[in-house]
Coordinates of C-alpha atoms in Angstrom, one line a residue:
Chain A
X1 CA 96.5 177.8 114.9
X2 CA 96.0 179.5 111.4
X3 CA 98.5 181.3 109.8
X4 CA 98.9 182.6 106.1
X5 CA 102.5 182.5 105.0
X6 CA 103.5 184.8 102.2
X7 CA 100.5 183.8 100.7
X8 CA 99.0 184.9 96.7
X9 CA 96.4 183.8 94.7
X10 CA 96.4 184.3 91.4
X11 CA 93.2 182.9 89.3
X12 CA 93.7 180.9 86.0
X13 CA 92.2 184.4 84.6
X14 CA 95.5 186.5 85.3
X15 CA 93.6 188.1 88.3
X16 CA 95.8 188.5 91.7
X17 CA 93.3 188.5 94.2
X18 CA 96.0 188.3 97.4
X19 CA 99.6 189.2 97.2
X20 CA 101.9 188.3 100.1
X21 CA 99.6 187.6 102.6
X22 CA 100.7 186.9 105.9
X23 CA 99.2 186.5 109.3
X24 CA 98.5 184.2 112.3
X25 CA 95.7 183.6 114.3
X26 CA 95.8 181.9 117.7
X27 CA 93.2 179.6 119.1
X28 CA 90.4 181.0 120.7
X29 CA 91.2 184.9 119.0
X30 CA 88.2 186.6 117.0
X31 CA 89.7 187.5 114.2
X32 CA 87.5 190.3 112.1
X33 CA 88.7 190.8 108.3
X34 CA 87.8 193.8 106.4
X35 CA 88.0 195.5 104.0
X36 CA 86.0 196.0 100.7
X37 CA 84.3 194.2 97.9
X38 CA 86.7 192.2 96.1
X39 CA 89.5 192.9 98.6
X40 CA 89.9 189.2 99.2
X41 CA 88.4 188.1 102.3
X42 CA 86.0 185.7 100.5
X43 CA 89.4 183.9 99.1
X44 CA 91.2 183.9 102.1
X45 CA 87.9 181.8 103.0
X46 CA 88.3 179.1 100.3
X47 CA 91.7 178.9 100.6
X48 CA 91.3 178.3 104.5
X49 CA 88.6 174.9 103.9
X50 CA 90.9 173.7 100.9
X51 CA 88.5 175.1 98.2
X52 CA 91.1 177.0 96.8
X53 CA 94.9 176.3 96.8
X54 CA 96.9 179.6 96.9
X55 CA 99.7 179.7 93.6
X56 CA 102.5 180.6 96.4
X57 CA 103.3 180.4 100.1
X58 CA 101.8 178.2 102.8
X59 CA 98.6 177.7 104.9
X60 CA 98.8 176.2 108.4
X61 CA 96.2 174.6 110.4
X62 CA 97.0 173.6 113.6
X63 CA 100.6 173.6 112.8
X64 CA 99.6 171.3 109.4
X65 CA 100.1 173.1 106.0
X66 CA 97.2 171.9 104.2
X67 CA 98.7 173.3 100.4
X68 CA 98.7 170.1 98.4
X69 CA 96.4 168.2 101.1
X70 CA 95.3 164.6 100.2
X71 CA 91.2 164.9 99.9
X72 CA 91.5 162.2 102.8
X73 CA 93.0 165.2 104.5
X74 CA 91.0 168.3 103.3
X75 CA 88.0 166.2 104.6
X76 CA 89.4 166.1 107.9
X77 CA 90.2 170.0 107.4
X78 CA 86.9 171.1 106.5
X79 CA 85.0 169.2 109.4
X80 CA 87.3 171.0 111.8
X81 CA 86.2 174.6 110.4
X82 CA 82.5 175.3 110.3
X83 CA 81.6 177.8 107.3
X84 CA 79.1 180.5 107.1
X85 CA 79.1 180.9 103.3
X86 CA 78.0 184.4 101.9
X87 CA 75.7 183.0 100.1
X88 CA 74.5 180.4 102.8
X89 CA 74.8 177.6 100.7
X90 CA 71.6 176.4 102.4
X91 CA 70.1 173.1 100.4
X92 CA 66.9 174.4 99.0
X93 CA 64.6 171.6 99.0
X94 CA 65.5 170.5 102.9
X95 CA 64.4 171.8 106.3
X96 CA 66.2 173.7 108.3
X97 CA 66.1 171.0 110.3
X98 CA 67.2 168.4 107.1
X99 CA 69.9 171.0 106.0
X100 CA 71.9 170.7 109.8
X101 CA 71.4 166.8 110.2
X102 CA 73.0 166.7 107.1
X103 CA 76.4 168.1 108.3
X104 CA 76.0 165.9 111.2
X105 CA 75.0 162.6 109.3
X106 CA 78.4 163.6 106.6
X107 CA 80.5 163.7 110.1
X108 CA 78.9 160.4 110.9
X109 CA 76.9 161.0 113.9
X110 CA 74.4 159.1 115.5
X111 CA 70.7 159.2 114.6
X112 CA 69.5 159.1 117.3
X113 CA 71.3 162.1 118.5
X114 CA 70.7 164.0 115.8
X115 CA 67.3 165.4 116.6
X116 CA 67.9 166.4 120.3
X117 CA 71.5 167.9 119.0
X118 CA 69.4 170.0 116.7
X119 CA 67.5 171.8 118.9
X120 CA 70.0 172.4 121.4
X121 CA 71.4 174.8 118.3
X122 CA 68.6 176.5 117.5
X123 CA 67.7 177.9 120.8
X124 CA 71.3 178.6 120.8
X125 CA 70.5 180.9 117.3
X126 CA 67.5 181.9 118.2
X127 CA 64.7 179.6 115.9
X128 CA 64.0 177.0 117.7
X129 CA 60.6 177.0 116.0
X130 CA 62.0 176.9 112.6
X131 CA 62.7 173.2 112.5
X132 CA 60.4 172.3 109.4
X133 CA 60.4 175.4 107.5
X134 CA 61.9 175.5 104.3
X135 CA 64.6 178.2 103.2
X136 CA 62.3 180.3 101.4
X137 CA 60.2 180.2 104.5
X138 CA 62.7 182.0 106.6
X139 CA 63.7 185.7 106.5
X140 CA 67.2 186.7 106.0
X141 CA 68.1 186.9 109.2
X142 CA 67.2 183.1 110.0
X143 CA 68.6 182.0 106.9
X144 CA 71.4 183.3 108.5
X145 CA 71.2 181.9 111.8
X146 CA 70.3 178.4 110.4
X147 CA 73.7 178.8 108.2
X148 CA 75.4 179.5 111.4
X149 CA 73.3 176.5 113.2
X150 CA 74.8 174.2 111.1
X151 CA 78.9 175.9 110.8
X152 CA 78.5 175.3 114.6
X153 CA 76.5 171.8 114.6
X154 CA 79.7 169.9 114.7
X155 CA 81.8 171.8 116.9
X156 CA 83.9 172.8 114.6
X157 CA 87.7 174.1 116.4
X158 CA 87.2 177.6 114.0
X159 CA 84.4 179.0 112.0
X160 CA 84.4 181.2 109.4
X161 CA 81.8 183.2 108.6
X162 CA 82.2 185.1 105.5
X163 CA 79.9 188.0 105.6
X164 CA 77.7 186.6 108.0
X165 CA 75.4 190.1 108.5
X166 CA 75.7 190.8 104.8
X167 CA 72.0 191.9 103.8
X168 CA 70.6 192.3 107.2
X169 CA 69.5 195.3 109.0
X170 CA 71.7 196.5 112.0
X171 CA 69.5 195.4 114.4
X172 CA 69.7 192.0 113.0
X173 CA 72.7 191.7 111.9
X174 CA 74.1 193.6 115.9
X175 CA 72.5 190.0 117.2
X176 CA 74.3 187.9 114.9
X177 CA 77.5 189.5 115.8
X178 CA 76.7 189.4 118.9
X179 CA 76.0 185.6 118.5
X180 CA 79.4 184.9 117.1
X181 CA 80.9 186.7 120.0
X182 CA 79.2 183.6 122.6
X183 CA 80.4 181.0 120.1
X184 CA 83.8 182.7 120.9
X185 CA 83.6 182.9 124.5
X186 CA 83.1 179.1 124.4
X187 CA 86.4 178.3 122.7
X188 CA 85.9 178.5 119.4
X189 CA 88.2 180.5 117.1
X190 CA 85.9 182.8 114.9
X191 CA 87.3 184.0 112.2
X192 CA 84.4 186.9 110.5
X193 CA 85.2 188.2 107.1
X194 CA 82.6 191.5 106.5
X195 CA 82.8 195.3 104.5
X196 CA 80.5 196.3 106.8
X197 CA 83.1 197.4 110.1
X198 CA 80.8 200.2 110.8
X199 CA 78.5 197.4 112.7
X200 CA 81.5 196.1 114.5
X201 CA 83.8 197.2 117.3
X202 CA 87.3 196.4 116.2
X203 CA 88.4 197.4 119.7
X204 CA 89.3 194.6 121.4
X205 CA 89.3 192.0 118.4
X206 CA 92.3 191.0 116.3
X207 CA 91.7 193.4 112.9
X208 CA 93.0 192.8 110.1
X209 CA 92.0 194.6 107.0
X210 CA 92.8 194.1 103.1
X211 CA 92.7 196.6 100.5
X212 CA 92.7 194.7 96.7
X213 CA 94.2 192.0 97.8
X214 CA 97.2 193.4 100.4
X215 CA 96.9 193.6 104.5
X216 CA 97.2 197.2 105.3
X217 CA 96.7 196.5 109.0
X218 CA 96.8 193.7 111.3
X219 CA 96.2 194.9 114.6
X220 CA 95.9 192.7 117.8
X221 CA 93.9 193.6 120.5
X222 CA 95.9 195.5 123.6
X223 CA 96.8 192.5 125.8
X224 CA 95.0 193.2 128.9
X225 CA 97.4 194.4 131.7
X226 CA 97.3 191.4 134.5
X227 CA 95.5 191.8 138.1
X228 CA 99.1 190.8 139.4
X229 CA 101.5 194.2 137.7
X230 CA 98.4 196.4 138.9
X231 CA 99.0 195.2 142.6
X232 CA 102.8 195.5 141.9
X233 CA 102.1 199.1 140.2
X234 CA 100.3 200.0 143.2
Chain B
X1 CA 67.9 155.4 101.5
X2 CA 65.1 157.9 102.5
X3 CA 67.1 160.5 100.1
X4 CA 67.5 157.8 97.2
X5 CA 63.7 157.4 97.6
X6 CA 63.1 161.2 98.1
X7 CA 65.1 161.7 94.2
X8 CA 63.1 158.8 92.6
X9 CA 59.8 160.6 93.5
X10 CA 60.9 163.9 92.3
X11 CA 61.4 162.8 88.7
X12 CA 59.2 160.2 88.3
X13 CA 59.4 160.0 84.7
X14 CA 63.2 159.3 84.4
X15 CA 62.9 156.7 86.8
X16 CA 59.9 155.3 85.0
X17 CA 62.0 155.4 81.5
X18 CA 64.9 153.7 83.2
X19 CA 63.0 151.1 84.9
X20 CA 61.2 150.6 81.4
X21 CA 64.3 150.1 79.5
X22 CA 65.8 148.0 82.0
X23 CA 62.9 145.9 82.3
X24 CA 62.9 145.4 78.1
X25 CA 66.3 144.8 78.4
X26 CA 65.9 141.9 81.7
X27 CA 62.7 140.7 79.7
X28 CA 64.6 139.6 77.0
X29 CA 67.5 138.3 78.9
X30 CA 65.0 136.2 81.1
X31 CA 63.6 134.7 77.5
X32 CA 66.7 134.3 76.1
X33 CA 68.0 132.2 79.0
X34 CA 65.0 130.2 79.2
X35 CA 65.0 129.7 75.1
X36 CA 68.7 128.5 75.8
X37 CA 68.0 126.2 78.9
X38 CA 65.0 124.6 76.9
X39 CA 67.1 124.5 73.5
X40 CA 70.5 123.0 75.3
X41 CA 67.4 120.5 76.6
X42 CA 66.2 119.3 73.3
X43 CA 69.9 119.4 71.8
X44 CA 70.9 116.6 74.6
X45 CA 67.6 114.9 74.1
X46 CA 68.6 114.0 70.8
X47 CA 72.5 113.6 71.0
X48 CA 71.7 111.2 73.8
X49 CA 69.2 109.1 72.0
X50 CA 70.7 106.5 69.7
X51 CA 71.0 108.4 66.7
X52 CA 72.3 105.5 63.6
X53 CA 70.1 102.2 63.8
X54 CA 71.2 100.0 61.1
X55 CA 68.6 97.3 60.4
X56 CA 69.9 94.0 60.1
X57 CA 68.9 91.3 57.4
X58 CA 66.7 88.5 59.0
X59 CA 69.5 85.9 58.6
X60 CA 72.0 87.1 60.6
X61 CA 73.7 85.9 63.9
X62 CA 74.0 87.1 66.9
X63 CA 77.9 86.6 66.7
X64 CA 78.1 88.3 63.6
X65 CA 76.2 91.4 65.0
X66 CA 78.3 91.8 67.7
X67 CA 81.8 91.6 65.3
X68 CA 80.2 94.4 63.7
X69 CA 79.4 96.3 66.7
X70 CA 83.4 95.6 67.4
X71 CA 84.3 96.9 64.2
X72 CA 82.4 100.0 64.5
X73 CA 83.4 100.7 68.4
X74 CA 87.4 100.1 67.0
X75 CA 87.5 102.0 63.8
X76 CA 84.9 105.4 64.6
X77 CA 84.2 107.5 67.3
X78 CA 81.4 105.9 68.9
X79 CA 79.9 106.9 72.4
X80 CA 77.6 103.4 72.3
X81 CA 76.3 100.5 70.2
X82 CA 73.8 98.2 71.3
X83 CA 72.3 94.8 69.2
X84 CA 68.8 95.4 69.5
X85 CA 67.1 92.0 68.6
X86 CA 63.8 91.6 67.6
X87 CA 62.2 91.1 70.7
X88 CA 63.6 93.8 72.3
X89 CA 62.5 95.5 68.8
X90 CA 58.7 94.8 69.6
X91 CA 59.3 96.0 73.7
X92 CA 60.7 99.3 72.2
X93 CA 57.4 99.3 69.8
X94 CA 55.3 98.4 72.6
X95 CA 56.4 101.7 75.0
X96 CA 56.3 103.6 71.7
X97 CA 52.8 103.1 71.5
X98 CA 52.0 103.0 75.2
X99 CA 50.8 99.6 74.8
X100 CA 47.5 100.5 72.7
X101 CA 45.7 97.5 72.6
X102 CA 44.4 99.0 69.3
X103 CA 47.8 99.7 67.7
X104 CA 49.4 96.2 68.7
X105 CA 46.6 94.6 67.3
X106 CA 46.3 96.5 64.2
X107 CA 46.8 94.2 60.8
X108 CA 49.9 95.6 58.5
X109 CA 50.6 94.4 55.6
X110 CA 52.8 91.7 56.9
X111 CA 50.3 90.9 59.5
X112 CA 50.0 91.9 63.2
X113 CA 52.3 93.3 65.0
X114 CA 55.1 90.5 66.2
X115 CA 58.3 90.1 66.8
X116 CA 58.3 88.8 63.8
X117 CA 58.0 91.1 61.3
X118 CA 60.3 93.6 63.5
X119 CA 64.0 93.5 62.3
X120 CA 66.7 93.2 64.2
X121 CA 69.2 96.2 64.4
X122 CA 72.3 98.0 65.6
X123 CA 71.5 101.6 67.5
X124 CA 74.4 103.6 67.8
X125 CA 75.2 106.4 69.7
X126 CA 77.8 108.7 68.1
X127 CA 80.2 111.4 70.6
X128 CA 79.8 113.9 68.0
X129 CA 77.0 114.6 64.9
X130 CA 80.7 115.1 63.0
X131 CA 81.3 111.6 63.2
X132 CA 78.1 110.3 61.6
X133 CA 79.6 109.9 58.1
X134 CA 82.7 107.3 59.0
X135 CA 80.1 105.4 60.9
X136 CA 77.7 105.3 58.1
X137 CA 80.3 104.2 56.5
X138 CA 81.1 100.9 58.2
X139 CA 77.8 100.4 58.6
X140 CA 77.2 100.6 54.7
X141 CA 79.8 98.1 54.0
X142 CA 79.0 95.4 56.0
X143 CA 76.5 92.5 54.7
X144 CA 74.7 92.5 57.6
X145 CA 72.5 95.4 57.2
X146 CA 69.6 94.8 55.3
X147 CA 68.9 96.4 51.8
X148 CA 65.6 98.5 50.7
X149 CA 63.5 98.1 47.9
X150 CA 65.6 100.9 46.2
X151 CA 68.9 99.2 46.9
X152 CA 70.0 101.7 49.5
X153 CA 71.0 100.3 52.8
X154 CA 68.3 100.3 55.5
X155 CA 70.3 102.9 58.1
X156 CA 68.7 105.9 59.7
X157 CA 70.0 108.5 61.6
X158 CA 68.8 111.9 61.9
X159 CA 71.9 113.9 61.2
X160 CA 70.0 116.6 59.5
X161 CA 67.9 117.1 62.7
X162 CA 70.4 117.3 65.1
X163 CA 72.9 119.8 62.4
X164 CA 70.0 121.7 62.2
X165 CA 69.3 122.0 66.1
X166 CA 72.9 123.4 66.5
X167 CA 72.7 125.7 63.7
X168 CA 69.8 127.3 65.3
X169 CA 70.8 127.0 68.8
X170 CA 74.1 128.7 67.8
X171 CA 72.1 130.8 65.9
X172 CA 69.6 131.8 68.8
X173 CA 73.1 132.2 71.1
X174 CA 74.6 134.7 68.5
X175 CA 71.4 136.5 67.4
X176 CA 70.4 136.6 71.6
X177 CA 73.7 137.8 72.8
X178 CA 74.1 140.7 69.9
X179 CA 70.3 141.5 70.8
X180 CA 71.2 141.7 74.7
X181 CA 74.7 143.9 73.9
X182 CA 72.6 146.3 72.6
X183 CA 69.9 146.5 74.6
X184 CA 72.4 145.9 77.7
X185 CA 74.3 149.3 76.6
X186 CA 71.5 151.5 75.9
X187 CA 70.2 150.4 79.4
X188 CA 73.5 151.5 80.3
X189 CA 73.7 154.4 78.7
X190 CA 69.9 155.6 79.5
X191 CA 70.5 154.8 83.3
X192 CA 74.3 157.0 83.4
X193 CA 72.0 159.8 81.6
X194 CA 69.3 159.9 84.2
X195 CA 72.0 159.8 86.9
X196 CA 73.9 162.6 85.1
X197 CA 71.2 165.1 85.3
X198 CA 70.3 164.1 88.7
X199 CA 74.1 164.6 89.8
X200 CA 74.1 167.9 87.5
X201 CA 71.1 169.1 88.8
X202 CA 72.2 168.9 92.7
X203 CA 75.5 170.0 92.0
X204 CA 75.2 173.1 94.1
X205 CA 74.1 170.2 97.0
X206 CA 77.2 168.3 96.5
X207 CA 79.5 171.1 96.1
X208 CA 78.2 172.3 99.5
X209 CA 78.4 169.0 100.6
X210 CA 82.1 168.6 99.8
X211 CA 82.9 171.4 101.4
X212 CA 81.2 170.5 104.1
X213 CA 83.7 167.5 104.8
X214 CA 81.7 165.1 103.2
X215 CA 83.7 161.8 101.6
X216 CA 82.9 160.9 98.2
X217 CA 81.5 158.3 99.0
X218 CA 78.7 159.7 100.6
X219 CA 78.1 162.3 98.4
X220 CA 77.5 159.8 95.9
X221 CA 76.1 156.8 97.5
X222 CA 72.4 158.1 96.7
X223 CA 73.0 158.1 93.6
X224 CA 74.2 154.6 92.9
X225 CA 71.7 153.6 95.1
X226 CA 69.2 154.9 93.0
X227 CA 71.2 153.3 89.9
X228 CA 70.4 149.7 92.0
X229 CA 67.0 150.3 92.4
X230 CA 66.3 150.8 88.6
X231 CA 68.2 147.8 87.8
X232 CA 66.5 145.4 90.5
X233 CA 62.9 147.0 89.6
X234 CA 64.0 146.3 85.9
X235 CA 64.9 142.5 87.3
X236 CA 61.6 141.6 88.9
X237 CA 59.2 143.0 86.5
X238 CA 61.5 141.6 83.3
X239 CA 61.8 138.0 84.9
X240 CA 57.7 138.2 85.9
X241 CA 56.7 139.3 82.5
X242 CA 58.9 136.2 81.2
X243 CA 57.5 133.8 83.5
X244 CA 54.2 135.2 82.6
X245 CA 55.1 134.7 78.7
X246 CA 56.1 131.3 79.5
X247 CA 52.9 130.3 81.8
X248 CA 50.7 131.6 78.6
X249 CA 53.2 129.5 76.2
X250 CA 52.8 126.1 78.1
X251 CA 49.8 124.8 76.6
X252 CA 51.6 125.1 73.1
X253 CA 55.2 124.1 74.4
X254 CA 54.3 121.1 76.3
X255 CA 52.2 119.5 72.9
X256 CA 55.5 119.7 70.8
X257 CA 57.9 119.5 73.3
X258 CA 56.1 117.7 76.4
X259 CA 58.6 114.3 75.6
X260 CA 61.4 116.3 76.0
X261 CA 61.0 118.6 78.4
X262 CA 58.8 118.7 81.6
X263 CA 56.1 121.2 81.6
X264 CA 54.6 123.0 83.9
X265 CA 58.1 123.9 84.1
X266 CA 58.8 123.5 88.4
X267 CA 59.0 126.6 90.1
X268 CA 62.5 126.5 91.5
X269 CA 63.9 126.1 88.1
X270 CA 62.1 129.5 86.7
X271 CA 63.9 131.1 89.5
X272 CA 67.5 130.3 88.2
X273 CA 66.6 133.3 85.8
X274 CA 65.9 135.6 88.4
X275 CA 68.9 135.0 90.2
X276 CA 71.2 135.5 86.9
X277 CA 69.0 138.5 86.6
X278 CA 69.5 140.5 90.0
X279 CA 72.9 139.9 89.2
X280 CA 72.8 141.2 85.4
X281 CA 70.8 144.2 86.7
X282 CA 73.4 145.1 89.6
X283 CA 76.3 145.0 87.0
X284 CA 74.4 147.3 84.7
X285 CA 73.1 149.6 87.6
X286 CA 77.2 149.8 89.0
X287 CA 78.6 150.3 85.3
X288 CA 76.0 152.8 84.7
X289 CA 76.4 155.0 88.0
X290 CA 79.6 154.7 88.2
X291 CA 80.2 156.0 84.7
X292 CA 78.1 159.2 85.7
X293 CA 79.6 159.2 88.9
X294 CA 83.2 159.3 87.3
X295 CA 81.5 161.7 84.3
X296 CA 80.9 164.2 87.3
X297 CA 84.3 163.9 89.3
X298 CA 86.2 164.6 85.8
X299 CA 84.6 167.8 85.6

């Protein structure tokens, strides 16, 4: 569904932020990316929604390399990935409410669906109350969870959430993960780029983990044995 | 629309500016197409009234006014040419004067006013004021016309009026469409300005928008929406305050030029403005948007 190909970035400033990156993530997977500041997971981000193009090798999503995209084409990209940004990228002056009708008006959806759409997702975040509030009326953690309201507002086929329990307390951000885990389990590939794996449980998620810009793991969960070579076994 | 509105209200001063210098600039559009509807008036006022009469001695024939009349029509470039004769002479007096009882009666020096003591004459209507002089011309050579006390032959025609009335209509033209570039341009340019900061200041908004999946198109649209709404504002007040200028002006216009021109002038007709107006204003608001719009996607 996504897969990096011999992929590098180099920025117009000389600095190689990914070298040789390669890896492939299936549909449905939870993919957690590691690794610390400035290892590159925030780049592997922009290069996935067409922000960035990389300066070799190929990007693939579902099965269509998206280096060189028309904009007709990253449009269509970046409505099939919801984004948590790291830095929420929440419209000030709007509502929580305001900010996630506005990534349903930009995929053209109805009006009059809008509203009832709305608060479906934020009981399913947890602030259904926080409709009119601005962002500087919410905490961090339901600036978060409004950031997250709207990635998933569109049904998006993957998210990305880059850093998405960045400056929250474990509690917190145990919920959000928790969160993205039940975003998962309905279908959608989650892709979470964090530095903080202490909070997570690799075991059982697809790992991969960067150090200055090179994988120095990839590990895929252990595929679980099937109910049918247990009752052979036995 | 709600978020067009929503970006007028939050700088209410650069929408006021624009609107200002759109209006100034649609104000004087608005007079300018009025001064040239009511000047192209008065021009074919006079190029359509007989503009040479040549008054013919007393003696004369009937025959012999109408050979001259042939001569003219063959030899210069004449649109018309009539033999007025004296009775027709005093009929032209008499709707001159509105049939005063008072004037018709009054005593000149050759007596009352009769047929009489009208002469006879040739009214011609030239295509062009550039072919008074070979008319004049024929007109001077021919024993026909009469002769005044001075010796000069008895022809008028207001060339000098109607030169004049180009010259300044052309001038007006020349003088109004310089006047309207400008103003047009810095109506342009303070409208793309106003739009630039707007877009500038909101680019963290459409950045996230883009990114978002948004098309261009929407990203923008508020903007050259709110580009529109300055231009038609500017529109409707520019043509009101000119219709307001000219419903103060009437009194004055319709004593020097009520012959000519109809005043008050009808409604319908003050509207013709407006229309050319809405669509002056959208072409500016589109340039001007667009231009910051394009300003913004260069970047």
């Amino acid at each position: 569904m996504v897969i990096f190909n011999s992929v590098t970035k180099i920025f117009p400033n000389g600095d190689e932020v990914l070298t040789q990156i390669d890896f492939h993530i299936s549909q449905g997977e939870m993919v957690v990316i590691t690794g610390k500041s400035g290892a590159g997971k925030t780049t592997i981000g922009r290069l996935l929604i067409g922000d960035l193009g990389p300066s070799e090798g190929d990007i693939l999503v579902d099965g269509e390399s998206i280096v060189g995209a028309k904009p007709k084409d990253l449009i269509s990209l970046r409505r099939k990935i919801g984004t948590v940004f790291q830095d929420y990228k929440i419209i000030p002056d709007k509502t929580t409410y305001e900010n996630i009708a506005l990534n349903l008006e930009v995929i053209g959806y109805a009006k009059e669906d809008i509203a009832e759409k709305i608060q479906k997702i934020l009981e399913i975040v947890g602030i259904p109350n926080k409709t009119d509030l601005f962002p500087s009326q919410l905490s961090g953690g339901e600036l978060q969870r409004a950031s997250l309201a709207r990635a998933i507002a569109t049904e998006p086929h993957i998210l990305f959430a880059d850093e998405p329990t960045g400056n929250l307390d474990s509690v917190t951000s145990k919920e959000i993960f928790k969160l993205l885990k039940e975003i998962n389990k309905a279908g959608t590939t989650v892709i979470i780029a964090t530095h903080n794996q202490d909070l997570l449980d690799p075991n059982g998620l697809h790992h991969i983990a960067l150090d200055k810009g090179k994988i120095v793991s990839d590990s895929h969960p252990p595929k679980p044995k099937s109910k049918s070579k247990k009752s052979k076994k036995k | 629309m709600k978020l067009t509105l929503k970006n007028i209200r939050r700088s209410p001063y650069q929408a006021l500016a624009a609107i200002m210098v759109t209006s100034l600039t649609l104000f004087i559009i608005s007079m300018f197409i009025f001064i040239s509807m009511a000047s192209q008036v008065v021009l074919n006022h006079f190029e359509t009234k007989p503009q040479i009469i040549a008054y013919l001695k007393d003696d004369h024939t009937q025959e012999q006014a109408n050979q001259l009349i042939n001569v003219i029509t063959a030899k210069t470039n004449v649109q018309d040419a009539l033999y007025i004769s004296k009775d027709q002479a005093l009929e032209i007096y008499k709707q001159s004067v509105g049939n005063d009882p008072l004037l018709l009666g009054s005593v000149t020096e050759l007596g009352l006013v009769t047929a009489e003591i009208l002469p006879a004459s040739i009214e011609v209507t030239a295509k062009t004021p550039k072919d008074f002089d070979s008319i004049v011309e024929v007109l001077s050579a021919s024993e026909l016309v009469s002769i005044t006390p001075q010796g000069q032959k008895e022809i008028d025609f207001p060339k000098d009026i109607i030169g004049e009335l180009t010259r300044w209509t052309q001038a007006i033209r020349t003088a109004g469409i310089v006047l309207i570039s400008a103003l047009s341009l810095t109506s342009i340019l303070t409208i793309m300005i106003i739009i630039s900061l707007k877009i500038s200041s909101r680019r963290m908004e459409i950045g996230t928008l883009k990114l978002l999946g948004a098309k261009q198109l929407f990203v923008l649209k508020p903007y050259v929406q709110e580009s529109i709404i300055y231009g038609l504002f500017g529109a409707v007040i520019g043509w009101l305050f000119s219709y307001i200028a000219l419903l103060y002006s009437t009194p004055f216009l319709s004593q020097r030029l009520g012959g000519i021109i109809t005043f008050p002038i009808p409604f319908l007709i003050v509207l013709i403005p407006l229309g050319l107006l809405i669509i002056f204003s959208l072409i500016l608001s589109l340039i001007s948007s667009f231009w910051a719009v394009l300003r913004f996607l260069k970047r």
